[in-house]
Amino acid sequence: MSGINIQELGINYVGACAREYWGDCLFLLIFTVVLLGGMFISRKQESGFFLWYTVFLCLTVFNPVLVKYVIPRIGFEHEYYRFFWLLPVMPAIAYYIIRLIYSQKKKLGKVIIAALSACIIIFSGAPMDGVVKNFSLAENIYKVPDDLRAVCSVIHQHSNKENPRVVFDQEMNFVVRQYDPSIFLSLNRDAILYRAGSEVVSVKPESSGYKAQKVIMDALFYNLDVDSNLFLKALNDRKADYLVLPLNNPKLDFLKECGCVPVAQTEERIVFFYEREKE
């Protein structure tokens, strides 16, 4: 995680990552409370799963001593925070709250416990508050933007390749392969994040692969002046067949000057075809 160094923190590294991951929300505290309380309020055999599973995690991936020596050796320092997804925080909280509600014999008691639990959850904070911005549910069953589906359809209708390579804008680049894995990306996720200033991705800035991607991103994402010959070379190096950009992108005319041909327009984007040099 950015700003958290295992060499400096040592055995305090796990705690630092946990604080950074959960932020100011109280879900981890609530999880600990219900986990301990669950040993007394629920004698169901399945309720012990959360306890022993958490104990196992604490002895392995969350063991500060083990982490101090193992994580640096496998080069997983920047990705270590992802282990916190393994903690069954939400399922355990939900399970034990429901067990507590149904342990009440009177209906009034059930209502009071349910209302009190809802208030605690609501006012405990949001773990994802600093990550998700302007969140909205997709309207289609695939849970992706409708414009992405339209773009993919256009590309497959126009292309005679089974796996066309495409340069997408940042928004689509991160979700396209969740919907259509047959489309290959000319810009990879880590390169985009690194160019945006991320310090938690593994990228070799001196590599030819990243340099070619940077030229494309400089022109299309950051509206920088890029030599057309250098841009075309980068498209050839990244084997790009199509480029998909928002309609308000200032480099649309630049793409036309470089020989990219607009083949279709969706509600929000325009699809360009690039006939790259034959290998």
Coordinates of C-alpha atoms in Angstrom, one line a residue:
M1 CA 0.0 0.0 0.0
S2 CA 1.2 3.5 -0.8
G3 CA 3.3 5.0 2.0
I4 CA 3.5 1.7 4.0
N5 CA 6.9 0.1 4.0
I6 CA 7.4 -3.4 5.5
Q7 CA 11.2 -2.8 5.9
E8 CA 10.5 0.3 8.1
L9 CA 7.5 -1.1 10.0
G10 CA 8.6 -4.7 10.6
I11 CA 6.0 -6.6 12.7
N12 CA 3.8 -3.4 12.8
Y13 CA 3.3 -3.7 9.1
V14 CA 0.1 -5.9 9.3
G15 CA -1.5 -3.4 11.8
A16 CA -0.7 -0.5 9.6
C17 CA -2.2 -2.1 6.5
A18 CA -5.3 -3.0 8.5
R19 CA -5.8 0.6 9.6
E20 CA -5.2 1.9 6.1
Y21 CA -7.6 -0.7 4.6
W22 CA -10.5 -0.1 7.0
G23 CA -10.0 3.6 7.5
D24 CA -12.2 5.2 10.1
C25 CA -15.0 2.7 9.9
L26 CA -15.8 0.4 12.9
F27 CA -16.7 -2.8 11.0
L28 CA -13.5 -4.6 12.1
L29 CA -14.3 -3.7 15.8
I30 CA -17.9 -4.9 15.4
F31 CA -16.6 -8.1 13.7
T32 CA -14.3 -8.8 16.7
V33 CA -17.1 -8.1 19.2
V34 CA -19.7 -10.4 17.4
L35 CA -17.0 -13.1 16.9
L36 CA -16.3 -13.2 20.6
G37 CA -19.9 -12.8 21.6
G38 CA -21.0 -15.5 19.1
M39 CA -19.2 -18.1 21.3
F40 CA -21.8 -17.5 24.0
I41 CA -25.0 -16.5 22.2
S42 CA -24.9 -19.2 19.5
R43 CA -24.2 -22.9 20.0
K44 CA -24.9 -23.8 16.4
Q45 CA -22.1 -25.9 14.9
E46 CA -21.8 -23.7 11.8
S47 CA -21.3 -20.5 13.9
G48 CA -17.8 -21.9 14.9
F49 CA -16.7 -21.6 11.3
F50 CA -16.2 -17.9 11.5
L51 CA -14.1 -18.2 14.7
W52 CA -11.8 -21.0 13.5
Y53 CA -11.4 -19.6 10.0
T54 CA -10.4 -16.2 11.5
V55 CA -8.0 -17.9 14.0
F56 CA -6.4 -19.7 11.0
L57 CA -5.9 -16.4 9.1
C58 CA -4.4 -14.8 12.2
L59 CA -1.9 -17.6 12.5
T60 CA -0.9 -17.4 8.8
V61 CA -1.5 -14.4 6.5
F62 CA -2.1 -12.0 9.4
N63 CA 0.8 -13.3 11.6
P64 CA 3.1 -10.2 11.9
V65 CA 6.2 -12.3 12.4
L66 CA 5.5 -14.6 9.5
V67 CA 4.5 -11.7 7.2
K68 CA 7.7 -9.8 8.1
Y69 CA 9.9 -12.5 6.6
V70 CA 7.7 -14.1 3.9
I71 CA 6.1 -11.2 2.1
P72 CA 9.3 -9.4 1.1
R73 CA 10.7 -12.7 -0.3
I74 CA 7.7 -13.2 -2.6
G75 CA 7.5 -9.6 -3.6
F76 CA 3.9 -9.2 -2.4
E77 CA 4.4 -6.1 -0.3
H78 CA 2.3 -3.7 -2.5
E79 CA -0.5 -6.3 -2.9
Y80 CA -0.6 -7.6 0.7
Y81 CA -3.6 -5.4 1.7
R82 CA -5.7 -7.7 -0.6
F83 CA -5.5 -10.4 2.0
F84 CA -7.9 -8.4 4.1
W85 CA -10.6 -9.5 1.7
L86 CA -10.3 -12.9 3.2
L87 CA -11.6 -11.8 6.6
P88 CA -15.3 -12.8 6.8
V89 CA -16.3 -9.5 8.3
M90 CA -19.6 -8.8 6.6
P91 CA -20.9 -12.4 6.6
A92 CA -20.0 -12.9 10.3
I93 CA -21.6 -9.6 11.3
A94 CA -24.8 -10.5 9.4
Y95 CA -24.9 -14.1 10.7
Y96 CA -24.5 -13.2 14.4
I97 CA -26.9 -10.3 14.2
I98 CA -29.6 -12.5 12.7
R99 CA -28.9 -15.2 15.4
L100 CA -29.2 -12.5 18.1
I101 CA -32.5 -11.3 16.7
Y102 CA -34.0 -14.7 16.5
S103 CA -32.8 -15.5 20.0
Q104 CA -35.4 -13.0 21.3
K105 CA -38.6 -14.7 22.2
K106 CA -40.8 -11.6 22.0
K107 CA -41.6 -9.8 18.8
L108 CA -40.8 -6.4 20.4
G109 CA -37.4 -7.7 21.4
K110 CA -36.7 -8.7 17.8
V111 CA -37.7 -5.3 16.5
I112 CA -35.6 -3.5 19.1
I113 CA -32.5 -5.6 18.4
A114 CA -33.0 -5.3 14.6
A115 CA -33.4 -1.5 14.8
L116 CA -30.4 -1.1 17.1
S117 CA -28.3 -3.3 14.9
A118 CA -29.3 -1.3 11.8
C119 CA -28.4 2.0 13.5
I120 CA -25.0 0.6 14.5
I121 CA -24.3 -0.6 10.9
I122 CA -25.4 2.7 9.4
F123 CA -23.3 4.9 11.6
S124 CA -20.2 2.7 11.7
G125 CA -18.8 4.3 8.5
A126 CA -18.1 3.1 5.0
P127 CA -15.0 1.0 4.2
M128 CA -15.2 1.8 0.5
D129 CA -16.0 5.5 0.9
G130 CA -12.5 6.5 -0.2
V131 CA -12.5 4.1 -3.1
V132 CA -15.8 4.2 -4.9
K133 CA -16.8 7.5 -6.4
N134 CA -20.2 8.4 -8.0
F135 CA -21.3 4.8 -7.8
S136 CA -24.3 3.7 -9.8
L137 CA -25.8 0.3 -10.7
A138 CA -25.7 -0.8 -14.3
E139 CA -29.1 -1.3 -15.9
N140 CA -28.3 -4.5 -17.8
I141 CA -27.9 -8.1 -16.4
Y142 CA -24.1 -8.0 -17.2
K143 CA -23.5 -5.2 -14.7
V144 CA -21.4 -3.2 -17.1
P145 CA -22.1 0.1 -18.8
D146 CA -24.5 -0.2 -21.7
D147 CA -22.1 1.8 -23.9
L148 CA -19.5 -0.9 -23.4
R149 CA -21.8 -3.5 -24.8
A150 CA -22.5 -1.4 -27.8
V151 CA -18.8 -0.8 -28.4
C152 CA -17.9 -4.5 -28.2
S153 CA -20.7 -5.3 -30.6
V154 CA -19.4 -2.8 -33.1
I155 CA -15.8 -4.1 -32.9
H156 CA -16.9 -7.7 -33.4
Q157 CA -19.1 -6.8 -36.3
H158 CA -16.3 -4.9 -38.0
S159 CA -13.3 -7.0 -37.2
N160 CA -12.4 -10.3 -38.9
K161 CA -10.1 -11.2 -36.0
E162 CA -11.1 -13.5 -33.1
N163 CA -9.2 -11.4 -30.6
P164 CA -8.9 -7.8 -31.8
R165 CA -6.6 -5.6 -29.7
V166 CA -8.1 -2.3 -28.6
V167 CA -7.0 0.9 -26.9
F168 CA -9.8 1.9 -24.5
D169 CA -10.2 5.0 -22.4
Q170 CA -9.4 4.6 -18.7
E171 CA -13.0 3.9 -17.6
M172 CA -13.7 1.1 -20.0
N173 CA -10.2 -0.4 -19.9
F174 CA -10.8 -1.6 -16.3
V175 CA -14.1 -3.3 -17.0
V176 CA -14.1 -4.5 -20.7
R177 CA -12.7 -8.0 -20.1
Q178 CA -15.2 -8.7 -17.4
Y179 CA -17.8 -8.5 -20.1
D180 CA -15.9 -9.6 -23.2
P181 CA -12.6 -11.6 -22.6
S182 CA -12.2 -12.2 -26.3
I183 CA -11.1 -8.6 -26.7
F184 CA -7.4 -8.0 -25.9
L185 CA -6.2 -4.8 -24.4
S186 CA -3.3 -2.7 -25.8
L187 CA -2.9 -0.9 -22.5
N188 CA -2.6 -2.9 -19.4
R189 CA -4.0 -2.0 -16.0
D190 CA -0.7 -1.5 -14.2
A191 CA 0.6 0.8 -16.9
I192 CA -2.4 3.0 -16.7
L193 CA -2.3 3.2 -12.9
Y194 CA 1.5 3.9 -12.9
R195 CA 1.1 6.7 -15.4
A196 CA -1.6 8.2 -13.2
G197 CA 0.9 8.3 -10.3
S198 CA 0.2 5.0 -8.4
E199 CA 3.1 3.7 -6.3
V200 CA 1.6 0.3 -5.6
V201 CA 1.9 -1.4 -9.0
S202 CA 4.8 -3.3 -10.5
V203 CA 5.9 -1.5 -13.7
K204 CA 9.3 -1.2 -15.3
P205 CA 9.3 2.4 -16.6
E206 CA 12.4 1.8 -18.8
S207 CA 10.9 -1.2 -20.6
S208 CA 9.9 -0.8 -24.3
G209 CA 6.4 -2.1 -23.5
Y210 CA 5.7 0.7 -21.0
K211 CA 7.3 3.4 -23.1
A212 CA 5.0 2.6 -26.0
Q213 CA 1.9 2.6 -23.8
K214 CA 3.0 5.9 -22.2
V215 CA 3.2 7.5 -25.7
I216 CA -0.4 6.4 -26.3
M217 CA -1.6 7.6 -22.9
D218 CA 0.2 10.9 -23.2
A219 CA -1.7 11.7 -26.3
L220 CA -5.1 10.3 -25.6
F221 CA -5.5 10.5 -21.9
Y222 CA -3.4 13.6 -21.0
N223 CA -3.8 15.6 -24.2
L224 CA -0.1 16.1 -24.6
D225 CA 1.5 16.9 -28.0
V226 CA 3.0 13.7 -29.4
D227 CA 4.7 13.2 -32.7
S228 CA 2.4 11.4 -35.1
N229 CA 5.2 9.0 -36.2
L230 CA 6.0 8.1 -32.6
F231 CA 2.3 7.6 -31.9
L232 CA 1.9 5.3 -34.9
K233 CA 5.0 3.3 -33.9
A234 CA 3.5 2.9 -30.4
L235 CA 0.2 1.6 -31.9
N236 CA 2.1 -0.9 -34.0
D237 CA 4.2 -1.9 -31.0
R238 CA 1.1 -2.5 -28.9
K239 CA -0.6 -4.2 -31.9
A240 CA -3.7 -2.0 -31.7
D241 CA -6.5 -2.7 -34.1
Y242 CA -9.1 -0.3 -32.7
L243 CA -9.2 2.8 -30.5
V244 CA -12.3 3.7 -28.4
L245 CA -12.6 7.2 -27.0
P246 CA -15.2 9.5 -25.5
L247 CA -16.9 11.9 -28.0
N248 CA -15.4 14.9 -26.1
N249 CA -11.8 13.7 -26.3
P250 CA -9.7 16.5 -27.8
K251 CA -7.5 14.1 -29.8
L252 CA -10.2 12.8 -32.2
D253 CA -8.9 15.0 -35.1
F254 CA -5.3 13.9 -34.3
L255 CA -6.4 10.2 -34.7
K256 CA -7.9 11.0 -38.1
E257 CA -4.6 12.8 -39.2
C258 CA -2.7 9.6 -38.1
G259 CA -4.8 7.5 -40.4
C260 CA -7.2 6.1 -37.9
V261 CA -10.7 5.6 -39.5
P262 CA -13.9 6.2 -37.5
V263 CA -16.1 3.2 -38.1
A264 CA -19.0 3.7 -35.6
Q265 CA -20.3 6.0 -32.9
T266 CA -22.2 5.0 -29.8
E267 CA -24.1 7.2 -27.4
E268 CA -21.0 8.2 -25.6
R269 CA -18.0 7.1 -27.6
I270 CA -16.4 6.8 -31.1
V271 CA -14.7 3.7 -32.4
F272 CA -11.7 4.1 -34.7
F273 CA -10.1 1.4 -36.8
Y274 CA -6.3 1.3 -37.3
E275 CA -4.9 -0.8 -40.1
R276 CA -1.5 -1.4 -38.5
E277 CA 1.6 -2.6 -40.3
K278 CA 1.8 -6.2 -41.2
E279 CA 4.2 -8.2 -39.1

